[in-house]
Coordinates of C-alpha atoms and ligand atoms in Angstrom, one line a residue:
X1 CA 0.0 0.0 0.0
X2 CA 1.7 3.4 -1.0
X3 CA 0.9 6.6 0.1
X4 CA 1.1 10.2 -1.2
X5 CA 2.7 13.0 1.7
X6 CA 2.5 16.5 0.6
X7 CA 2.9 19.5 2.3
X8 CA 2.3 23.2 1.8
X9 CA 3.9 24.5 -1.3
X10 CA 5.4 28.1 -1.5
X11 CA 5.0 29.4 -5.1
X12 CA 3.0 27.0 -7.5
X13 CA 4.5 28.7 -11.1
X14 CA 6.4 27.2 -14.0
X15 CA 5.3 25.2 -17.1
X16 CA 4.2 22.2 -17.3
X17 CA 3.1 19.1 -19.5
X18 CA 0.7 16.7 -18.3
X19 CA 0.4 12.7 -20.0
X20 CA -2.1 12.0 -22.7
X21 CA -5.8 11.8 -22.5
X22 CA -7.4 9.2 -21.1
X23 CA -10.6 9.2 -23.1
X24 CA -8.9 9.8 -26.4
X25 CA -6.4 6.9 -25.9
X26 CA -8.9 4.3 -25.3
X27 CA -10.7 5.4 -28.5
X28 CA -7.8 5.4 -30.5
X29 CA -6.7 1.6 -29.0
X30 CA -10.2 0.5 -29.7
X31 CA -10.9 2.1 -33.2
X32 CA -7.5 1.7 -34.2
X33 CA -8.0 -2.1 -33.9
X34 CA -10.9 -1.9 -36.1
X35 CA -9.3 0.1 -38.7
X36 CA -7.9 -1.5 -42.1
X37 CA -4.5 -1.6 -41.3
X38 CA -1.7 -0.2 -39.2
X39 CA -2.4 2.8 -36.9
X40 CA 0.7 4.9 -35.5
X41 CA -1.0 6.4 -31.9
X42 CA 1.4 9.5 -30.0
X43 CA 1.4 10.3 -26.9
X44 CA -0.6 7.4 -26.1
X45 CA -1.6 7.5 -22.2
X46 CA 0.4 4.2 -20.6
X47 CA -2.1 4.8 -17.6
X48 CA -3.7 1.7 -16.5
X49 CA -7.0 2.3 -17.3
X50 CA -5.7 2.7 -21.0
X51 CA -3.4 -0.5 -20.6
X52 CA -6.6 -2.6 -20.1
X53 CA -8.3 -1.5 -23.5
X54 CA -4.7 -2.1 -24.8
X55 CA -4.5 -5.6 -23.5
X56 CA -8.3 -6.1 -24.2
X57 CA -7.8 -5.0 -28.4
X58 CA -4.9 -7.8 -28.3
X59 CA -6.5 -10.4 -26.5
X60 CA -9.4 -9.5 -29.5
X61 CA -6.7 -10.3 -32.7
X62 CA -5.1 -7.1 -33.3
X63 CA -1.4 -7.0 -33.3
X64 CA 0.5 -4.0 -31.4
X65 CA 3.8 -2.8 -31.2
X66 CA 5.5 -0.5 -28.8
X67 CA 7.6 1.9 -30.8
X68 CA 9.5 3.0 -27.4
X69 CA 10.9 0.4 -26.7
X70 CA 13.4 -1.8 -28.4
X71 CA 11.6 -5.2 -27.7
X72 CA 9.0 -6.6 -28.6
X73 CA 6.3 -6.5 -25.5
X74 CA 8.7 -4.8 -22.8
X75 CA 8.9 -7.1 -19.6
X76 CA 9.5 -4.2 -17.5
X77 CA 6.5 -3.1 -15.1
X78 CA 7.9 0.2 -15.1
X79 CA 7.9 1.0 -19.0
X80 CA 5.5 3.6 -20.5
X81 CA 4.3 3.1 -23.8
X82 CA 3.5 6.1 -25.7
X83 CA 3.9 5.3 -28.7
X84 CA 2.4 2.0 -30.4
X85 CA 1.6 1.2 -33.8
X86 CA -2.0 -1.1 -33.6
X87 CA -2.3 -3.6 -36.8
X88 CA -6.3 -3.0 -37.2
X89 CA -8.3 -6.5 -37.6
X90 CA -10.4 -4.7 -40.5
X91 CA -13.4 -5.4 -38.2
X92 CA -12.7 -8.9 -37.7
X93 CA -11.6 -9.5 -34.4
X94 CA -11.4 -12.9 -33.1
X95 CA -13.0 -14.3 -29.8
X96 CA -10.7 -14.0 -27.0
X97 CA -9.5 -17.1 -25.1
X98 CA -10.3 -16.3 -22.1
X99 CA -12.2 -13.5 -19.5
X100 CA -10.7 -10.1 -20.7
X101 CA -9.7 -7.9 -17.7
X102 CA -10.9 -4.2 -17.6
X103 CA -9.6 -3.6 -14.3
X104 CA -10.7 -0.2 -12.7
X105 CA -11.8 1.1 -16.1
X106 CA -15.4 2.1 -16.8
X107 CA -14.5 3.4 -20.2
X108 CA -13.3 0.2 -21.2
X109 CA -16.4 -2.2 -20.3
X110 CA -18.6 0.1 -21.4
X111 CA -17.4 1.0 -25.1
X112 CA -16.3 -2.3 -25.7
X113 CA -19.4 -4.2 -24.9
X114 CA -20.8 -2.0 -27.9
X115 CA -17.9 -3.1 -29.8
X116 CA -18.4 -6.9 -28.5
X117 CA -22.2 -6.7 -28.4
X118 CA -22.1 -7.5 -32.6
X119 CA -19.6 -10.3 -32.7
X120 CA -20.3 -13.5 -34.0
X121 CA -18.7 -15.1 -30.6
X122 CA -19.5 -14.7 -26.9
X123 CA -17.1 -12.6 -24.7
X124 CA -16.8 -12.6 -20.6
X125 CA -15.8 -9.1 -19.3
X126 CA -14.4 -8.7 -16.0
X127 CA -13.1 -5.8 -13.6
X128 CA -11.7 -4.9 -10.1
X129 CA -13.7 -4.8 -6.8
X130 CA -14.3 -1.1 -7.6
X131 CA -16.1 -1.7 -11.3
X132 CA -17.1 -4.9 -10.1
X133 CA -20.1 -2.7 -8.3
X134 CA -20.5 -0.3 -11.1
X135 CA -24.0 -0.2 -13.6
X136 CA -23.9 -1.3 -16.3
X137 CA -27.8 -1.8 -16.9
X138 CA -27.3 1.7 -19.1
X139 CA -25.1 -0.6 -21.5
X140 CA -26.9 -3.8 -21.4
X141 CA -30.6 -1.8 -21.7
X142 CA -29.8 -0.4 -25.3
X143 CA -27.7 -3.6 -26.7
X144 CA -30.9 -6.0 -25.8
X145 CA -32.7 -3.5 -27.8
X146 CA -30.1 -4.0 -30.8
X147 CA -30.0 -8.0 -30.6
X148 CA -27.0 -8.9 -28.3
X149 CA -27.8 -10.7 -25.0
X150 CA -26.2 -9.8 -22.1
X151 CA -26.1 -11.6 -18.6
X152 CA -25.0 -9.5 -15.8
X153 CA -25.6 -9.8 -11.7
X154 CA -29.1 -9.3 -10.8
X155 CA -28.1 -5.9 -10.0
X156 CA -26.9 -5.5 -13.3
X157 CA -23.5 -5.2 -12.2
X158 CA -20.4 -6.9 -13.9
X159 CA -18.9 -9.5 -14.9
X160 CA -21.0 -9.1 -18.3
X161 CA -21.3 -12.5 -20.3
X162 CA -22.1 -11.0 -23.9
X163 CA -23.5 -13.0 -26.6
X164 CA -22.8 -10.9 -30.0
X165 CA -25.3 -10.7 -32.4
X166 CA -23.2 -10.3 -35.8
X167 CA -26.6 -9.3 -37.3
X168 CA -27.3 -6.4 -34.6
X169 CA -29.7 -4.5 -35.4
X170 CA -29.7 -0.4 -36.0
X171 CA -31.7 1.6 -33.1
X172 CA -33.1 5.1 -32.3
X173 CA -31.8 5.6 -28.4
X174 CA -32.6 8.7 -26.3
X175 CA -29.4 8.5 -23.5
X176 CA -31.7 8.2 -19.8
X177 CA -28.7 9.4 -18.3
X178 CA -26.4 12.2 -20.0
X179 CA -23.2 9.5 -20.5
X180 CA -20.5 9.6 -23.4
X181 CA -19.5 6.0 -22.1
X182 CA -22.9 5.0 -23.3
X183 CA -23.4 6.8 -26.2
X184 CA -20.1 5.5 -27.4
X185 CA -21.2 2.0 -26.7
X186 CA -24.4 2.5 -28.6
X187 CA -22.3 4.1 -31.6
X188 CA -19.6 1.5 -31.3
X189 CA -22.5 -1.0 -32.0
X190 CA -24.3 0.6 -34.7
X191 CA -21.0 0.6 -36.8
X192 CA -21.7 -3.2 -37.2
X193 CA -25.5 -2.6 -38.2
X194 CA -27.3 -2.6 -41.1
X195 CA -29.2 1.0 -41.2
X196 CA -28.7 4.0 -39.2
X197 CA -28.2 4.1 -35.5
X198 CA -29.1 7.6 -33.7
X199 CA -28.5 8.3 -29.8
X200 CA -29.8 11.5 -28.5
X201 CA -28.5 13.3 -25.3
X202 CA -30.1 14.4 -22.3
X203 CA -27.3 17.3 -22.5
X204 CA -24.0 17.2 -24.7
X205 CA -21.2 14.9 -23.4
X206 CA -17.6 14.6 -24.7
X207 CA -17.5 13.6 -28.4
X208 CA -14.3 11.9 -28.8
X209 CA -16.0 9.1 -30.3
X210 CA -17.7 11.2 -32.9
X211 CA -14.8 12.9 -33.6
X212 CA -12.2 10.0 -33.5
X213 CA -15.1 8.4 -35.9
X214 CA -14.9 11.2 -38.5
X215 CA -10.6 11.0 -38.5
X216 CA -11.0 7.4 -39.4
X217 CA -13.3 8.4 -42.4
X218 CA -16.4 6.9 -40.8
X219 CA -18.9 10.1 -41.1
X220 CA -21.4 10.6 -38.1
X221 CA -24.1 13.2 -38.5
X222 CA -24.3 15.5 -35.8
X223 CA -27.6 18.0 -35.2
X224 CA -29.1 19.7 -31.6
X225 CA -28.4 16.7 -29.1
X226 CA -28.7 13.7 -31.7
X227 CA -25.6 11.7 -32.8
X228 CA -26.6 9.7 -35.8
X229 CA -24.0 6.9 -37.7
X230 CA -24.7 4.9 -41.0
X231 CA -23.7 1.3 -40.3
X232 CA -21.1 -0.9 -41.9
X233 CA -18.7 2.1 -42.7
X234 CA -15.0 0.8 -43.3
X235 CA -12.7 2.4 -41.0
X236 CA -9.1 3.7 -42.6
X237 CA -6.1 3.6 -41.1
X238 CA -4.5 6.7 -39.7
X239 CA -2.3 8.1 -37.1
X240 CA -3.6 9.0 -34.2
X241 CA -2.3 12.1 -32.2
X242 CA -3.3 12.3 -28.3
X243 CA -3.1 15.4 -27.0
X244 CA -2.3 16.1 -22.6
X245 CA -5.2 15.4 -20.6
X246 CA -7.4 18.4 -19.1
X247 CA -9.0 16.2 -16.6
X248 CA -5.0 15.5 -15.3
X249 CA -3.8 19.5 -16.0
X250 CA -7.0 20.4 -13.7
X251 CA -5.3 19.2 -10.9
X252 CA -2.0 21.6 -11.7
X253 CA -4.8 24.6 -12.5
X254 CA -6.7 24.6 -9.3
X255 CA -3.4 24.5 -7.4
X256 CA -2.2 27.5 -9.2
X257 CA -5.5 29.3 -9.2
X258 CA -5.8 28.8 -5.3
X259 CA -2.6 30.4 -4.7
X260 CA -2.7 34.8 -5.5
X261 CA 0.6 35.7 -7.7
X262 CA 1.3 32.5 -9.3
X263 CA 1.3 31.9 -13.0
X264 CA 1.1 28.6 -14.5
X265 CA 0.9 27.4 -18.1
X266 CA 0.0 24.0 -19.4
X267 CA 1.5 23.2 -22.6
X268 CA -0.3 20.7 -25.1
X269 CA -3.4 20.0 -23.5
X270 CA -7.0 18.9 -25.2
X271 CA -9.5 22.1 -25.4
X272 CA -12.3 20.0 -27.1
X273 CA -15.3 22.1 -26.0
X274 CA -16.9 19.2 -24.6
X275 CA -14.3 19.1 -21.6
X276 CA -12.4 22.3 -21.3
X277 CA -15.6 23.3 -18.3
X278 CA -13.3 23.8 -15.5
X279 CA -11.9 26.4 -17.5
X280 CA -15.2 28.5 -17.6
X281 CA -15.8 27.4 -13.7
X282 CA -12.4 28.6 -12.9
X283 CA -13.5 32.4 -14.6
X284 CA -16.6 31.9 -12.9
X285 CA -14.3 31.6 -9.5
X286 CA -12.3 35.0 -10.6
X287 CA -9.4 33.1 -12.1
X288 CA -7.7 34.9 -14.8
X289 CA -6.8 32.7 -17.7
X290 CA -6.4 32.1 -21.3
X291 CA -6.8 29.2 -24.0
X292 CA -4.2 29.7 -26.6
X293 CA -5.4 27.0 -29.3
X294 CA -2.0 25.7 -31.7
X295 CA -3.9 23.2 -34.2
X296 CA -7.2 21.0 -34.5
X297 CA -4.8 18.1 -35.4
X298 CA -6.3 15.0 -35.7
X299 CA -9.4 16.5 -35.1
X300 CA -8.4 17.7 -31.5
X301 CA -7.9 21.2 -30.6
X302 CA -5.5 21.6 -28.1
X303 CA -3.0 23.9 -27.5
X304 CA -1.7 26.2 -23.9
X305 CA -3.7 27.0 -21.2
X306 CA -1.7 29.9 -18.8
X307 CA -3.3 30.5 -15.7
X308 CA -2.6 33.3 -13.1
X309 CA -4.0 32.4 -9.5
X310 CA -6.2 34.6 -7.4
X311 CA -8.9 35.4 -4.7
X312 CA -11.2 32.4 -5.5
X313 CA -14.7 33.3 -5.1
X314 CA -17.5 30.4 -4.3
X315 CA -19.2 29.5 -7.7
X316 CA -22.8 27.3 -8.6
X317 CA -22.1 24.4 -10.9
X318 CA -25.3 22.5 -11.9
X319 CA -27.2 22.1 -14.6
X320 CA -26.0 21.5 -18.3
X321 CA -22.3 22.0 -17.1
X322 CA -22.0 18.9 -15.2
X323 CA -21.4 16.6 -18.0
X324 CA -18.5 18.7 -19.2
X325 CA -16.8 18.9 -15.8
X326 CA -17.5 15.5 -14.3
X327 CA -14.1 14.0 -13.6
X328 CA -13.1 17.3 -12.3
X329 CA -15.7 17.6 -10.0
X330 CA -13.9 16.1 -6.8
X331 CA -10.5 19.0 -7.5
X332 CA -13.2 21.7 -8.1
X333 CA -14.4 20.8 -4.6
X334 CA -11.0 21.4 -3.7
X335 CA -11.0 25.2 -5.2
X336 CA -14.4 25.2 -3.3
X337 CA -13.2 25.3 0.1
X338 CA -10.2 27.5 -0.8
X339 CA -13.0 30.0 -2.8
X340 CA -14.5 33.0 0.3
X341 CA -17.9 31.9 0.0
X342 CA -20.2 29.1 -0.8
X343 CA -19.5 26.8 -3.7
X344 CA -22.3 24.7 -4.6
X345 CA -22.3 21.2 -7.0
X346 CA -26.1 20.2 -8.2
X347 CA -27.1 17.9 -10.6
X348 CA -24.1 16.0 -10.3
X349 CA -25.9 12.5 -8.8
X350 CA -23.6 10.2 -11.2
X351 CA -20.7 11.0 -8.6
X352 CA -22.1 8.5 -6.8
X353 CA -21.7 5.6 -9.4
X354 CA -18.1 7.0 -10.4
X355 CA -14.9 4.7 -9.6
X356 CA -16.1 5.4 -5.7
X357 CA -19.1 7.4 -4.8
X358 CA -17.3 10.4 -4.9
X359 CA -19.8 12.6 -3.3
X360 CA -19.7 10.8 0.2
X361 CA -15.9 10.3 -0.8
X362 CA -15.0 14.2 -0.9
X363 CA -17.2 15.4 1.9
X364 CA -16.0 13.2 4.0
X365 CA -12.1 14.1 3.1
X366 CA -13.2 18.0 2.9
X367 CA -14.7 17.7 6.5
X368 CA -10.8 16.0 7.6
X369 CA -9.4 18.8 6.4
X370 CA -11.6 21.4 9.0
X371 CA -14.3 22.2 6.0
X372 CA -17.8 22.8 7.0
X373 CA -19.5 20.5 3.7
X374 CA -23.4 20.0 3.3
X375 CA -24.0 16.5 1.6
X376 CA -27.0 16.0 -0.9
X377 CA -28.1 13.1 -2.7
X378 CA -27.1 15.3 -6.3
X379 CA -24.1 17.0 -4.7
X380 CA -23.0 19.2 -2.0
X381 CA -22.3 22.9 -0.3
X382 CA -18.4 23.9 0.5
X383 CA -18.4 26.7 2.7
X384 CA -15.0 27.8 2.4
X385 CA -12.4 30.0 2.9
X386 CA -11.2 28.4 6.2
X387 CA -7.6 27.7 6.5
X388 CA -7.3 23.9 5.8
X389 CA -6.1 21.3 8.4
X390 CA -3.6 18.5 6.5
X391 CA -4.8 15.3 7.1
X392 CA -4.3 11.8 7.0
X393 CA -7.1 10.7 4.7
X394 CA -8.5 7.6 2.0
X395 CA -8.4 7.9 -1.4
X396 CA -10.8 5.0 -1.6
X397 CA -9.0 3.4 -4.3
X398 CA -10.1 6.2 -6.7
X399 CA -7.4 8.1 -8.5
X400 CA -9.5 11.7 -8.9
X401 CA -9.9 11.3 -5.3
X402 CA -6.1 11.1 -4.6
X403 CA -5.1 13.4 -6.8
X404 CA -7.7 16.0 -5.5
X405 CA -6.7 16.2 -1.9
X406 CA -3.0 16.2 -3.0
X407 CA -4.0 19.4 -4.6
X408 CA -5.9 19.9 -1.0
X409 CA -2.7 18.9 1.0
X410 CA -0.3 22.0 -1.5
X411 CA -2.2 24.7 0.5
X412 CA -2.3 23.2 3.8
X413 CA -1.0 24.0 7.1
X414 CA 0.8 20.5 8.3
X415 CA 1.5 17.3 6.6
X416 CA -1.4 15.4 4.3
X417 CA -0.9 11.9 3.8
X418 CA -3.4 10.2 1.2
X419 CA -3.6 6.8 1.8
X420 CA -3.9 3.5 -0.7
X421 CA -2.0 6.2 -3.6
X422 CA -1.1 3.2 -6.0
X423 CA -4.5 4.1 -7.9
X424 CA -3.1 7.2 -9.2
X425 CA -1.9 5.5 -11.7
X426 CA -5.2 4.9 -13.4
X427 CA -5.3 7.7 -15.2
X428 CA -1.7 9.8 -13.9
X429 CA 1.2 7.4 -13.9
X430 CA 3.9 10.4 -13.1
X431 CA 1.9 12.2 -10.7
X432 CA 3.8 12.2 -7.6
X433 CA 7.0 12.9 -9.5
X434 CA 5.0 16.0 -11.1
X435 CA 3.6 17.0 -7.7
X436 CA 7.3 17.0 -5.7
X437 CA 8.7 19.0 -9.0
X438 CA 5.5 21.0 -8.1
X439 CA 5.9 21.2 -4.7
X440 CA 9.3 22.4 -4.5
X441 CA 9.0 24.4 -7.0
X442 CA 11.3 23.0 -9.9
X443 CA 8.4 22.6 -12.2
X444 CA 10.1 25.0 -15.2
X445 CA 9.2 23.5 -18.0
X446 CA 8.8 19.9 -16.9
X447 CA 7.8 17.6 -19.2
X448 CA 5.1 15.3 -19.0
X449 CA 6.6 11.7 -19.3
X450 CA 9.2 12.7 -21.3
X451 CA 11.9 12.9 -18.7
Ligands
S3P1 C1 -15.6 8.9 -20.1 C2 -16.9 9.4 -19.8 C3 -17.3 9.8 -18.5 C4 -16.1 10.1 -17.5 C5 -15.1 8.9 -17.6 C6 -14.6 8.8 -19.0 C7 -15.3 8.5 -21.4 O1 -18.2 8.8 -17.9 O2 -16.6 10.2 -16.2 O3 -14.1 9.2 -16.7 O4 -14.1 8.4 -21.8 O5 -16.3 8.4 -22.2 P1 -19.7 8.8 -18.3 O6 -19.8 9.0 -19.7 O7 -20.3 7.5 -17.9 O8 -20.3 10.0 -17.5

C-alpha cells in the first residue's frame, strides 16, 4: 500500500506538461484495432486504465507494437508506452480465449461491450472490486434493444457475459442518463448494423468518439443533441495524435488558481469544447486565464492554457455544465473550500456511481481537512475560505480522489498523507514525481513523461 505525503507549497509557477488523455487513448486503442491496417497512436496514455483496453484490443486479434521500446512487448512493469503502432483487424476480431480484464476502467467495459455486443462469438468481461459494483444496466438496456444478450448480476452489475449478435440491429436511443461511455457503446455498436443508429442526449457529453469516428473516415451526423451513424462504414487507417489530458492538467490549475501571484501554463493540452468546463468554472471563480489553441490536429484542438491564481470566489455548478466537468468535479471541490464563499455542486448525482461514490468520498475528506461540507443526494455545499487542516485521509481506491486532496494537502497548514495512492496511476502514472517537482517548485518547463 503506497501513500502520497504532501505539504504546503510556496510558489505553485512554471510550465508544465501533463500525459495523454485518457478518453482519447482508449478510442484510439479501440478504433484503431478496427481500422484497415496499421495505426501509429502518440502520446498514447500508458495509464492503467488505457493499458486494459490495450490488452483487451490484443487479446481481440489485433497486433501491437510498442515503438518505445526496443523489444517486442517490454517485460518491464515500469515501462511507458506512448507510442504504439495497432495492426487494425479490419473489423474482424477474433473471440478471445479467455475473460478479458478491464480492471478499474469504466470506459473500457462500457465501449467495448458495444464493440463486443455485434460479434459473431461470446465474450466474458471482467473488472476490479471497484467496477465490479458499477452499472452497467445503461449498456446492457440499449444492446438487448439492438439484438446482443447480455447476462450481468441481478443488480446488473459486472462480470458481463455477452453473446454478440453479428446481425445487430440499428436503433433510435434517447441517452436516460447524460453519459458519453454509453453513447459511445451504442455508436460503437451501430458501426456493425445494417441502417442508421441515432442516440440523443439528455445534455451534450464529450464527443471523442464522434470525432475519433470522423478522422477514421467513418462520417457521423451531428444536429441539436442527436448523434446519428450509417452502419457498416469501413474504418481507414491513420495516425492518431493524443493530445495532454485536461482532466490531469485540472489538478495543476486549481493548485495554481488557489494560490494569488502564481502563474502557470499547461502546454499541449486537449481544449475539445466538450471538456475544457473547469476552465469556464475557474473564470466563474475570478481566475484569470487564457486558452491559446495551436492546431485541430487529428481533429483535437488543443494547445496552452496559462493561468494566473487569485482570490477564489465560491461559484454554482449544476445544470448542463456537469457533464462537461465530471471527472473534475472532486479538484473543483477542492477550489471550493479554498473559494470566500459558498461553492455549490447540483445535478451532479452520477458522482455516486463513479470509480467510488465520490460525493460521500470528498465530503468526507473535505470535512478532515476542518471544511464545513453539506452532503446531498445530487451534490453538496463547500463553505469555504477556512484555513485547511492537512490530514491523513482515504483515497478510496479512486485516482481523482487522490489526486484531488493532493492538490488539498499543497495549501495546507501540516502534513497530508493520502492513503492507498497506488490508484493514481489509473489515469496519472507520473503524478507524484509531477507533484514533488511542483511542490518544490522546480516545475520549469517539466515535461510530461518525457523525462
Ligand atoms: C468517459 C466518460 C465519463 C467520464 C469517464 C470517461 C469517457 O463517464 O466520467 O471518466 O471516456 O467516455 P460517463 O460517460 O459515464 O459519464
Amino acid at each position: 500500500m503506497s501513500e502520497i505525503r504532501v505539504s504546503r507549497a510556496t510558489l505553485l509557477s512554471g510550465k508544465i506538461s501533463v500525459p495523454g488523455d485518457k478518453s482519447i487513448s482508449h478510442r484510439a486503442a479501440m478504433l484503431a484495432a478496427l481500422a484497415d491496417g496499421p495505426c501509429e497512436i502518440t502520446g498514447f496514455l500508458p495509464s492503467e486504465d488505457c493499458l486494459s483496453t490495450l490488452r483487451a484490443m490484443e487479446a481481440l486479434g489485433a497486433r501491437v507494437e510498442y515503438l518505445d521500446a526496443d523489444s517486442e512487448i517490454p517485460d518491464d512493469d515500469d515501462f511507458l508506452p506512448t507510442q504504439i503502432r495497432i495492426h487494425g483487424t479490419g473489423m474482424e476480431l477474433s473471440a478471445p480465449e479467455t475473460a478479458i480484464d478491464c480492471g478499474n476502467s469504466g470506459t473500457t467495459m462500457r465501449l467495448l461491450s458495444g464493440i463486443l455486443a455485434a460479434q459473431p462469438f461470446t465474450s466474458v468481461l471482467t473488472g476490479d472490486a471497484s467496477l465490479s459494483v458499477r452499472p452497467m444496466g445503461r449498456v446492457i438496456e440499449p444492446l438487448e434493444k439492438m439484438g446482443a444478450s447480455i447476462e450481468a448480476s441481478p443488480e446488473g452489475t459486472p462480470p458481463l457475459t455477452i453473446r454478440g449478435n453479428p446481425d445487430i440491429e440499428s436503433i433510435s436511443y434517447p441517452l436516460p442518463v447524460a453519459s458519453a461511455q454509453v453513447k459511445s457503446a451504442v455508436l460503437l455498436a451501430g458501426l456493425f448494423a445494417e441502417g442508421t443508429t441515432t442516440v440523443i442526449e439528455p445534455s451534450t457529453t464529450r464527443d471523442h468518439t464522434e470525432r475519433m469516428l470522423d478522422l477514421f473516415r467513418v462520417k457521423t451526423e451531428r444536429e441539436a443533441g442527436a448523434i446519428s451513424i450509417q452502419g457498416k462504414q469501413i474504418l481507414r487507417a491513420q495516425s492518431v495524435f493524443v493530445p495532454g489530458d485536461i482532466s490531469s492538467a485540472a489538478f495543476w490549475l486549481v493548485a495554481a488558481a488557489a494560490q494569488s501571484g502564481s502563474k502557470l501554463t499547461v502546454h499541449g493540452v486537449g481544449l475539445n469544447p466538450t471538456r475544457n468546463g473547469i476552465l469556464k468554472v475557474l473564470a466563474m471563480m475570478g481566475c484569470d486565464l487564457t486558452e491559446t489553441i495551436q492546431s485541430l490536429d487529428h481533429g483535437e484542438p488543443f494547445g496552452d492554457i496559462a493561468i494566473k491564481g487569485c482570490a477564489l470566489q465560491g461559484v454554482e455548478i449544476g445544470g448542463d455544465m456537469i457533464a462537461n466537468v465530471i471527472d473534475e468535479l472532486p479538484v473543483l471541490a477542492v477550489a471550493g473550500a479554498l473559494a470566500q464563499g459558498t461553492t455549490v455542486i447540483r445535478d451532479a448525482a452520477e458522482l455516486r456511481v463513479k470509480e467510488t461514490d465520490r460525493i460521500a468520498a470528498v465530503a468526507g475528506n473535505l470535512r478532515a481537512f476542518g471544511v464545513d461540507v453539506k452532503e446531498a443526494p445530487d451534490g453538496m455545499t463547500i463553505h469555504g475560505g477556512s484555513r485547511l487542516k492537512g490530514a491523513t485521509v482515504e483515497s478510496f481506491g479512486d485516482h481523482r480522489i487522490a489526486m484531488a486532496f493532493a492538490i488539498a494537502g499543497l495549501h495546507a497548514d501540516g502534513e497530508t498523507v493520502i492513503k492507498n495512492s497506488e490508484c493514481v496511476a489509473t489515469s496519472y502514472p507520473n503524478f507524484e514525481m509531477q507533484l514533488k517537482k511542483f511542490q518544490s517548485h522546480h516545475i520549469h518547463d517539466y515535461q510530461g513523461l518525457a523525462e
